[in-house]
Every structure is written in C-alpha cells, then in structure tokens.
PDB file of C-alpha atoms in Angstrom:
ATOM      1  CA  MET A 120      41.566 -34.657  39.595  1.00 51.00           C
ATOM      2  CA  SER A 121      40.279 -30.119  39.377  1.00 51.00           C
ATOM      3  CA  MET A 122      41.207 -28.030  42.100  1.00 55.00           C
ATOM      4  CA  LEU A 123      37.513 -27.660  43.257  1.00 54.00           C
ATOM      5  CA  THR A 124      36.829 -31.534  43.888  1.00 52.00           C
ATOM      6  CA  PRO A 125      36.683 -31.926  47.451  1.00 57.00           C
ATOM      7  CA  PRO A 126      38.807 -34.679  48.601  1.00 59.00           C
ATOM      8  CA  GLY A 127      38.349 -37.958  48.955  1.00 58.00           C
ATOM      9  CA  MET A 128      35.142 -37.226  45.796  1.00 55.00           C
ATOM     10  CA  GLY A 129      36.618 -39.206  42.192  1.00 54.00           C
ATOM     11  CA  GLY A 130      35.019 -41.032  39.204  1.00 54.00           C
ATOM     12  CA  LYS A 131      31.679 -39.428  38.633  1.00 53.00           C
ATOM     13  CA  TYR A 132      32.088 -36.862  41.779  1.00 51.00           C
ATOM     14  CA  ARG A 133      34.993 -35.354  40.408  1.00 53.00           C
ATOM     15  CA  ILE A 134      34.563 -32.228  39.484  1.00 52.00           C
ATOM     16  CA  THR A 135      35.928 -30.939  35.410  1.00 56.00           C
ATOM     17  CA  GLY A 136      34.835 -26.904  35.770  1.00 54.00           C
ATOM     18  CA  ASP A 137      32.104 -27.809  33.635  1.00 56.00           C
ATOM     19  CA  VAL A 138      29.921 -30.688  34.513  1.00 54.00           C
ATOM     20  CA  TYR A 139      28.401 -30.799  37.771  1.00 53.00           C
ATOM     21  CA  PRO A 140      27.746 -33.177  40.618  1.00 54.00           C
ATOM     22  CA  ARG A 141      23.795 -33.510  40.939  1.00 56.00           C
ATOM     23  CA  MET A 142      23.102 -34.479  44.356  1.00 56.00           C
ATOM     24  CA  ARG A 143      19.969 -36.608  44.789  1.00 56.00           C
ATOM     25  CA  ARG A 144      16.912 -34.962  47.073  1.00 57.00           C
ATOM     26  CA  PRO A 145      16.847 -35.863  50.436  1.00 54.00           C
ATOM     27  CA  HIS A 146      14.145 -38.309  51.412  1.00 59.00           C
ATOM     28  CA  ARG A 147      12.758 -36.760  54.260  1.00 64.00           C
ATOM     29  CA  ARG A 148      10.289 -34.324  52.941  1.00 66.00           C
ATOM     30  CA  ARG A 149       8.489 -37.311  50.666  1.00 69.00           C
ATOM     31  CA  ARG A 150       8.068 -38.979  54.232  1.00 71.00           C
ATOM     32  CA  ILE A 151       6.648 -35.754  55.789  1.00 72.00           C
ATOM     33  CA  VAL A 152       4.379 -35.241  52.739  1.00 65.00           C
ATOM     34  CA  LEU A 153       3.130 -38.868  53.561  1.00 71.00           C
ATOM     35  CA  GLY A 154       2.758 -39.158  57.221  1.00 70.00           C
ATOM     36  CA  ALA A 155       0.217 -34.782  56.630  1.00 70.00           C
ATOM     37  CA  ALA A 156      -1.791 -37.424  53.999  1.00 69.00           C
ATOM     38  CA  ALA A 157      -2.576 -40.234  55.972  1.00 69.00           C
ATOM     39  CA  ALA A 158      -2.951 -38.330  59.428  1.00 69.00           C
ATOM     40  CA  VAL A 159      -5.544 -36.650  57.088  1.00 64.00           C
ATOM     41  CA  LEU A 160      -6.777 -40.147  55.930  1.00 68.00           C
ATOM     42  CA  VAL A 161      -7.281 -40.585  59.570  1.00 60.00           C
ATOM     43  CA  LEU A 162      -9.253 -38.771  61.328  1.00 66.00           C
ATOM     44  CA  GLY A 163     -11.035 -38.545  58.205  1.00 65.00           C
ATOM     45  CA  ALA A 164     -12.155 -42.332  58.926  1.00 61.00           C
ATOM     46  CA  ALA A 165     -12.404 -40.909  62.731  1.00 63.00           C
ATOM     47  CA  GLY A 166     -15.506 -38.261  62.067  1.00 63.00           C
ATOM     48  CA  TRP A 167     -16.734 -40.524  59.653  1.00 64.00           C
ATOM     49  CA  GLY A 168     -17.442 -43.557  62.244  1.00 60.00           C
ATOM     50  CA  THR A 169     -18.057 -40.988  64.913  1.00 60.00           C
ATOM     51  CA  LEU A 170     -21.147 -39.481  62.743  1.00 61.00           C
ATOM     52  CA  GLN A 171     -21.745 -43.026  61.929  1.00 63.00           C
ATOM     53  CA  LEU A 172     -22.738 -43.784  65.840  1.00 52.00           C
ATOM     54  CA  VAL A 173     -24.094 -41.361  66.573  1.00 54.00           C
ATOM     55  CA  ASP A 174     -26.584 -41.341  63.600  1.00 61.00           C
ATOM     56  CA  VAL A 175     -27.597 -45.741  64.967  1.00 52.00           C
ATOM     57  CA  PHE A 176     -27.754 -44.494  68.725  1.00 55.00           C
ATOM     58  CA  SER A 177     -30.045 -41.706  67.705  1.00 59.00           C
ATOM     59  CA  GLY A 178     -32.262 -44.044  66.192  1.00 54.00           C
ATOM     60  CA  GLY A 179     -32.110 -42.632  62.739  1.00 53.00           C
ATOM     61  CA  ASP A 180     -32.926 -39.087  60.833  1.00 52.00           C
ATOM     62  CA  GLY A 181     -32.138 -36.291  63.646  1.00 49.00           C
ATOM     63  CA  LYS A 182     -34.147 -33.955  61.221  1.00 50.00           C
ATOM     64  CA  LYS A 183     -37.218 -36.436  60.806  1.00 48.00           C
ATOM     65  CA  THR A 184     -37.689 -37.295  64.866  1.00 46.00           C
ATOM     66  CA  THR A 185     -37.641 -33.459  65.582  1.00 46.00           C
ATOM     67  CA  THR A 186     -40.733 -32.683  62.831  1.00 49.00           C
ATOM     68  CA  ALA A 187     -41.805 -36.027  64.665  1.00 46.00           C
ATOM     69  CA  ALA A 188     -41.843 -35.240  67.662  1.00 47.00           C
ATOM     70  CA  GLY A 189     -42.758 -31.781  66.828  1.00 50.00           C
ATOM     71  CA  ARG A 190     -46.176 -31.768  65.367  1.00 54.00           C
ATOM     72  CA  GLY A 191     -47.100 -35.400  67.967  1.00 54.00           C
ATOM     73  CA  ASP A 192     -49.807 -37.333  66.196  1.00 58.00           C
ATOM     74  CA  CYS A 193     -52.309 -35.086  66.670  1.00 60.00           C
ATOM     75  CA  LYS A 194     -55.092 -34.598  63.554  1.00 62.00           C
ATOM     76  CA  PRO A 195     -56.545 -31.527  63.051  1.00 63.00           C
ATOM     77  CA  ALA A 196     -59.936 -31.114  63.955  1.00 58.00           C
ATOM     78  CA  PRO A 197     -61.938 -31.375  60.124  1.00 57.00           C
ATOM     79  CA  LYS A 198     -63.388 -28.134  59.532  1.00 58.00           C
ATOM     80  CA  ALA A 199     -67.308 -27.614  59.312  1.00 50.00           C
ATOM     81  CA  THR A 200     -68.150 -28.156  55.411  1.00 49.00           C
ATOM     82  CA  ALA A 201     -71.910 -25.483  56.557  1.00 49.00           C
ATOM     83  CA  GLN A 202     -73.259 -24.120  60.154  1.00 51.00           C
ATOM     84  CA  PRO A 203     -76.345 -26.609  61.740  1.00 58.00           C
ATOM     85  CA  ALA A 204     -79.434 -25.212  61.098  1.00 72.00           C
ATOM     86  CA  ALA A 205     -80.282 -22.708  64.058  1.00 88.00           C
ATOM     87  CA  LEU A 206     -82.717 -24.319  67.070  1.00 93.00           C
ATOM     88  CA  PRO A 207     -86.148 -22.811  67.203  1.00 95.00           C
ATOM     89  CA  LYS A 208     -87.121 -21.726  71.142  1.00 96.00           C
ATOM     90  CA  PRO A 209     -89.222 -22.382  73.398  1.00 97.00           C
ATOM     91  CA  ALA A 210     -92.306 -19.949  72.603  1.00 97.00           C
ATOM     92  CA  GLN A 211     -91.378 -21.125  69.510  1.00 97.00           C
ATOM     93  CA  ILE A 212     -92.601 -25.168  69.367  1.00 98.00           C
ATOM     94  CA  THR A 213     -96.348 -25.082  70.441  1.00 98.00           C
ATOM     95  CA  VAL A 214     -97.475 -28.773  72.309  1.00 98.00           C
ATOM     96  CA  ASN A 215    -100.255 -30.249  72.702  1.00 98.00           C
ATOM     97  CA  VAL A 216    -100.355 -32.224  75.887  1.00 98.00           C
ATOM     98  CA  TYR A 217    -102.312 -35.793  76.111  1.00 98.00           C
ATOM     99  CA  ASN A 218    -102.657 -37.635  79.028  1.00 98.00           C
ATOM    100  CA  ALA A 219    -101.827 -42.185  77.677  1.00 98.00           C
ATOM    101  CA  THR A 220    -102.532 -43.063  81.466  1.00 97.00           C
ATOM    102  CA  PRO A 221    -105.241 -43.619  83.644  1.00 96.00           C
ATOM    103  CA  ARG A 222    -104.170 -41.108  86.374  1.00 96.00           C
ATOM    104  CA  SER A 223    -106.726 -37.790  85.802  1.00 95.00           C
ATOM    105  CA  GLY A 224    -104.745 -34.041  85.594  1.00 96.00           C
ATOM    106  CA  LEU A 225    -101.692 -35.793  84.380  1.00 97.00           C
ATOM    107  CA  ALA A 226    -101.943 -33.451  81.133  1.00 98.00           C
ATOM    108  CA  LYS A 227    -103.142 -30.674  82.652  1.00 98.00           C
ATOM    109  CA  SER A 228     -99.863 -30.580  85.586  1.00 98.00           C
ATOM    110  CA  THR A 229     -98.064 -30.806  83.253  1.00 98.00           C
ATOM    111  CA  ALA A 230     -98.666 -28.562  80.213  1.00 98.00           C
ATOM    112  CA  ASP A 231     -98.771 -25.590  82.900  1.00 98.00           C
ATOM    113  CA  GLU A 232     -95.522 -26.589  83.528  1.00 98.00           C
ATOM    114  CA  LEU A 233     -93.949 -26.282  80.068  1.00 98.00           C
ATOM    115  CA  LYS A 234     -95.630 -23.505  80.076  1.00 98.00           C
ATOM    116  CA  LYS A 235     -94.154 -22.009  82.633  1.00 98.00           C
ATOM    117  CA  ARG A 236     -90.875 -23.112  80.683  1.00 97.00           C
ATOM    118  CA  GLY A 237     -91.315 -21.027  77.789  1.00 97.00           C
ATOM    119  CA  PHE A 238     -92.655 -23.557  75.856  1.00 98.00           C
ATOM    120  CA  ALA A 239     -96.536 -22.449  73.320  1.00 98.00           C
ATOM    121  CA  ILE A 240     -99.460 -24.637  74.988  1.00 98.00           C
ATOM    122  CA  GLY A 241    -102.102 -26.134  72.355  1.00 98.00           C
ATOM    123  CA  LYS A 242    -104.685 -28.745  72.908  1.00 98.00           C
ATOM    124  CA  VAL A 243    -104.255 -30.368  76.315  1.00 98.00           C
ATOM    125  CA  GLY A 244    -106.887 -33.397  76.922  1.00 98.00           C
ATOM    126  CA  ASN A 245    -107.125 -37.422  76.855  1.00 98.00           C
ATOM    127  CA  ALA A 246    -104.292 -39.429  73.735  1.00 98.00           C
ATOM    128  CA  PRO A 247    -106.189 -40.205  70.478  1.00 96.00           C
ATOM    129  CA  ALA A 248    -107.141 -43.915  70.426  1.00 97.00           C
ATOM    130  CA  ALA A 249    -104.586 -45.091  68.717  1.00 96.00           C
ATOM    131  CA  TYR A 250    -102.501 -44.257  72.085  1.00 97.00           C
ATOM    132  CA  ASP A 251    -104.390 -44.273  74.832  1.00 97.00           C
ATOM    133  CA  LYS A 252    -103.436 -46.225  77.029  1.00 96.00           C
ATOM    134  CA  LYS A 253    -101.013 -47.684  74.726  1.00 97.00           C
ATOM    135  CA  VAL A 254     -98.106 -46.013  75.616  1.00 97.00           C
ATOM    136  CA  PRO A 255     -95.685 -47.549  77.884  1.00 96.00           C
ATOM    137  CA  GLY A 256     -92.701 -45.876  78.451  1.00 97.00           C
ATOM    138  CA  ALA A 257     -92.787 -42.415  80.672  1.00 97.00           C
ATOM    139  CA  ALA A 258     -93.583 -40.298  77.257  1.00 98.00           C
ATOM    140  CA  LEU A 259     -94.156 -40.191  72.918  1.00 98.00           C
ATOM    141  CA  LEU A 260     -93.716 -37.092  71.729  1.00 98.00           C
ATOM    142  CA  LEU A 261     -94.863 -37.362  68.286  1.00 98.00           C
ATOM    143  CA  GLY A 262     -94.584 -34.260  65.371  1.00 98.00           C
ATOM    144  CA  ALA A 263     -94.194 -33.677  61.034  1.00 97.00           C
ATOM    145  CA  PRO A 264     -90.928 -35.409  60.266  1.00 96.00           C
ATOM    146  CA  THR A 265     -88.910 -31.458  60.306  1.00 95.00           C
ATOM    147  CA  ALA A 266     -89.617 -31.420  64.069  1.00 96.00           C
ATOM    148  CA  SER A 267     -87.583 -34.006  64.099  1.00 93.00           C
ATOM    149  CA  LYS A 268     -84.545 -31.880  62.937  1.00 89.00           C
ATOM    150  CA  GLY A 269     -85.279 -29.282  66.521  1.00 95.00           C
ATOM    151  CA  ALA A 270     -88.873 -29.415  68.338  1.00 97.00           C
ATOM    152  CA  PHE A 271     -87.960 -32.981  69.003  1.00 97.00           C
ATOM    153  CA  SER A 272     -84.550 -31.969  70.203  1.00 96.00           C
ATOM    154  CA  VAL A 273     -85.558 -28.397  72.932  1.00 98.00           C
ATOM    155  CA  LEU A 274     -88.549 -30.160  73.663  1.00 98.00           C
ATOM    156  CA  GLY A 275     -86.632 -33.344  74.815  1.00 97.00           C
ATOM    157  CA  THR A 276     -84.458 -31.288  77.208  1.00 97.00           C
ATOM    158  CA  GLN A 277     -87.614 -31.181  79.388  1.00 98.00           C
ATOM    159  CA  LEU A 278     -87.936 -35.052  79.846  1.00 97.00           C
ATOM    160  CA  LYS A 279     -84.820 -37.098  78.016  1.00 96.00           C
ATOM    161  CA  ALA A 280     -86.732 -40.725  78.637  1.00 96.00           C
ATOM    162  CA  ALA A 281     -89.258 -39.309  76.203  1.00 97.00           C
ATOM    163  CA  THR A 282     -89.182 -41.603  72.734  1.00 97.00           C
ATOM    164  CA  THR A 283     -89.882 -40.158  69.572  1.00 97.00           C
ATOM    165  CA  LYS A 284     -92.230 -40.566  67.024  1.00 97.00           C
ATOM    166  CA  VAL A 285     -92.957 -38.734  63.159  1.00 97.00           C
ATOM    167  CA  ASP A 286     -96.931 -38.834  61.284  1.00 96.00           C
ATOM    168  CA  ALA A 287     -98.012 -37.662  58.346  1.00 96.00           C
ATOM    169  CA  ARG A 288     -98.375 -33.960  59.476  1.00 96.00           C
ATOM    170  CA  THR A 289     -97.896 -30.360  58.359  1.00 95.00           C
ATOM    171  CA  THR A 290     -98.185 -28.324  60.792  1.00 96.00           C
ATOM    172  CA  ALA A 291     -95.312 -27.789  63.213  1.00 95.00           C
ATOM    173  CA  ASP A 292     -96.916 -28.039  66.156  1.00 97.00           C
ATOM    174  CA  VAL A 293     -95.489 -31.499  68.745  1.00 98.00           C
ATOM    175  CA  ASP A 294     -97.767 -33.527  70.764  1.00 98.00           C
ATOM    176  CA  LEU A 295     -96.544 -34.587  73.765  1.00 98.00           C
ATOM    177  CA  ILE A 296     -98.215 -37.779  75.142  1.00 98.00           C
ATOM    178  CA  ILE A 297     -98.048 -38.705  78.313  1.00 98.00           C
ATOM    179  CA  GLY A 298     -97.280 -42.685  78.923  1.00 98.00           C
ATOM    180  CA  THR A 299     -97.441 -44.963  82.276  1.00 97.00           C
ATOM    181  CA  ALA A 300     -94.437 -44.325  82.812  1.00 97.00           C
ATOM    182  CA  PHE A 301     -94.460 -41.200  83.442  1.00 98.00           C
ATOM    183  CA  LYS A 302     -93.543 -39.505  86.930  1.00 96.00           C
ATOM    184  CA  THR A 303     -93.154 -35.431  86.132  1.00 96.00           C
ATOM    185  CA  LEU A 304     -91.347 -32.856  83.943  1.00 98.00           C
ATOM    186  CA  ASP A 305     -87.094 -33.434  83.847  1.00 98.00           C
ATOM    187  CA  PRO A 306     -86.272 -31.348  87.087  1.00 97.00           C
ATOM    188  CA  LYS A 307     -86.556 -27.206  85.265  1.00 97.00           C
ATOM    189  CA  ALA A 308     -82.440 -26.305  86.338  1.00 97.00           C
ATOM    190  CA  ALA A 309     -81.555 -30.390  84.595  1.00 97.00           C
ATOM    191  CA  ALA A 310     -83.744 -28.517  81.733  1.00 97.00           C
ATOM    192  CA  ASP A 311     -82.664 -25.325  81.062  1.00 96.00           C
ATOM    193  CA  ALA A 312     -78.823 -26.734  81.739  1.00 96.00           C
ATOM    194  CA  ALA A 313     -79.678 -29.820  78.418  1.00 96.00           C
ATOM    195  CA  LEU A 314     -81.318 -26.885  76.391  1.00 95.00           C
ATOM    196  CA  LEU A 315     -78.044 -25.012  76.914  1.00 94.00           C
ATOM    197  CA  ALA A 316     -75.306 -27.077  76.079  1.00 94.00           C
ATOM    198  CA  LEU A 317     -78.183 -28.053  73.503  1.00 91.00           C
ATOM    199  CA  ASN A 318     -77.787 -24.488  71.354  1.00 86.00           C
ATOM    200  CA  LYS A 319     -73.646 -24.359  72.678  1.00 82.00           C
ATOM    201  CA  PRO A 320     -72.650 -27.858  71.003  1.00 61.00           C
ATOM    202  CA  LYS A 321     -68.901 -28.180  72.216  1.00 61.00           C
ATOM    203  CA  PRO A 322     -65.841 -28.081  69.350  1.00 62.00           C
ATOM    204  CA  VAL A 323     -64.874 -30.899  67.323  1.00 58.00           C
ATOM    205  CA  PRO A 324     -61.052 -31.932  69.063  1.00 60.00           C
ATOM    206  CA  GLY A 325     -58.486 -33.239  66.881  1.00 55.00           C
ATOM    207  CA  ARG A 326     -58.182 -37.034  67.146  1.00 55.00           C
ATOM    208  CA  CYS A 327     -54.597 -38.212  68.624  1.00 55.00           C
TER     209      CYS A 327
END
C-alpha cells in the first residue's frame, strides 16, 4: 500500500503512484437538469391550455371577430351609373286644360290656378269626345311618350290623384283632362313641397 492511499481504501482504490482512482460524477447535477426540463414542459403545456380555453370562450379567431365588428353588416350604397336627366321647370311645360265633367267652369278656374303656380297654359275648354264624361278619376294627364320622363312628374305634383296616359302626339304639350272625381288642385304648399322633393331626391342609403 502506498503512503498516498487513504486509510481503509485498498484494492482498486489503492494509489500506487502512477494510477489514480476514477471517482464517479455525482448524480445531483443530472437531477437538477431533468427537473428544469420537466418544469419547462409543464409551463409550456399550461400556456397552450390557457390559449385553447381563451379561444373557446371568445368564440373563435379574435382577429375575425374584430374585423367583423368593425365592418358591420352594412353594404355601401351602389354607385350611380349615370346622372338622371334634369326635370323641366313648370314654366317649360305647356298644359292644355280640358273639362270632361258636366260641371261648367272647371277648366278655366283650374287653368288660372296652374298659371299662378308657374305653368304655361295652352288650350282651355271641354274635353274631346273620346274623353268627355269618360274620366271617372280626378284627372288624366295625356301626352307624348317623352312626357313620362319629366312633364308628367312635374305636373303630377299639383294633383297626386291624377293618372297618366301617352298618345301618338309628337309635341311637348300635356293635356290635363278633369275627371268626375275632381274637386280642386292640391294645396299650393303641399304641391310646392312635392315639387321640391322631386327635384332633390334623397340619396340611397347602404343596405344592412
């Protein structure tokens, strides 16, 4: 036994001077490394589980929900493809006033009132035989097909109960044939408001 050999250590632990005993590495460091790795795994699993729970209770993808909430269900109003043609002014519409009822004086009084409201007056008298006592409504507006694009609408603001019909004429004048149910033109204030609304239509809102 060598003098360097501690007491009680013999055999393979005996130090001979040229061979040193190989001591085993302690197991404490290995346990620390394994414990740290296990802790990382546990924390990762806990974090993933938390994210899953948040996703379930929030109803899905948060980005999609936010985008949908910001955009809403409304759709933008459709763009106009072309500007509508300007409506004629009352002074640009020549109105022929005919009385198709047995009551006398209706054609003249109605024509006078339309003239006060700015319309140009043409012929005034009894209705042609084709319409005399054959207009059961309040009035009939009769004109060329082009009248339906403006003149009928403007003149119709003065008597909303009037109906319209086109014929084969090529002139721009319009006939107002007074019918059996006629009493009077609409009040001027109401007619003016209807004419103002006709020239300034409301914008089309978005669809929701």
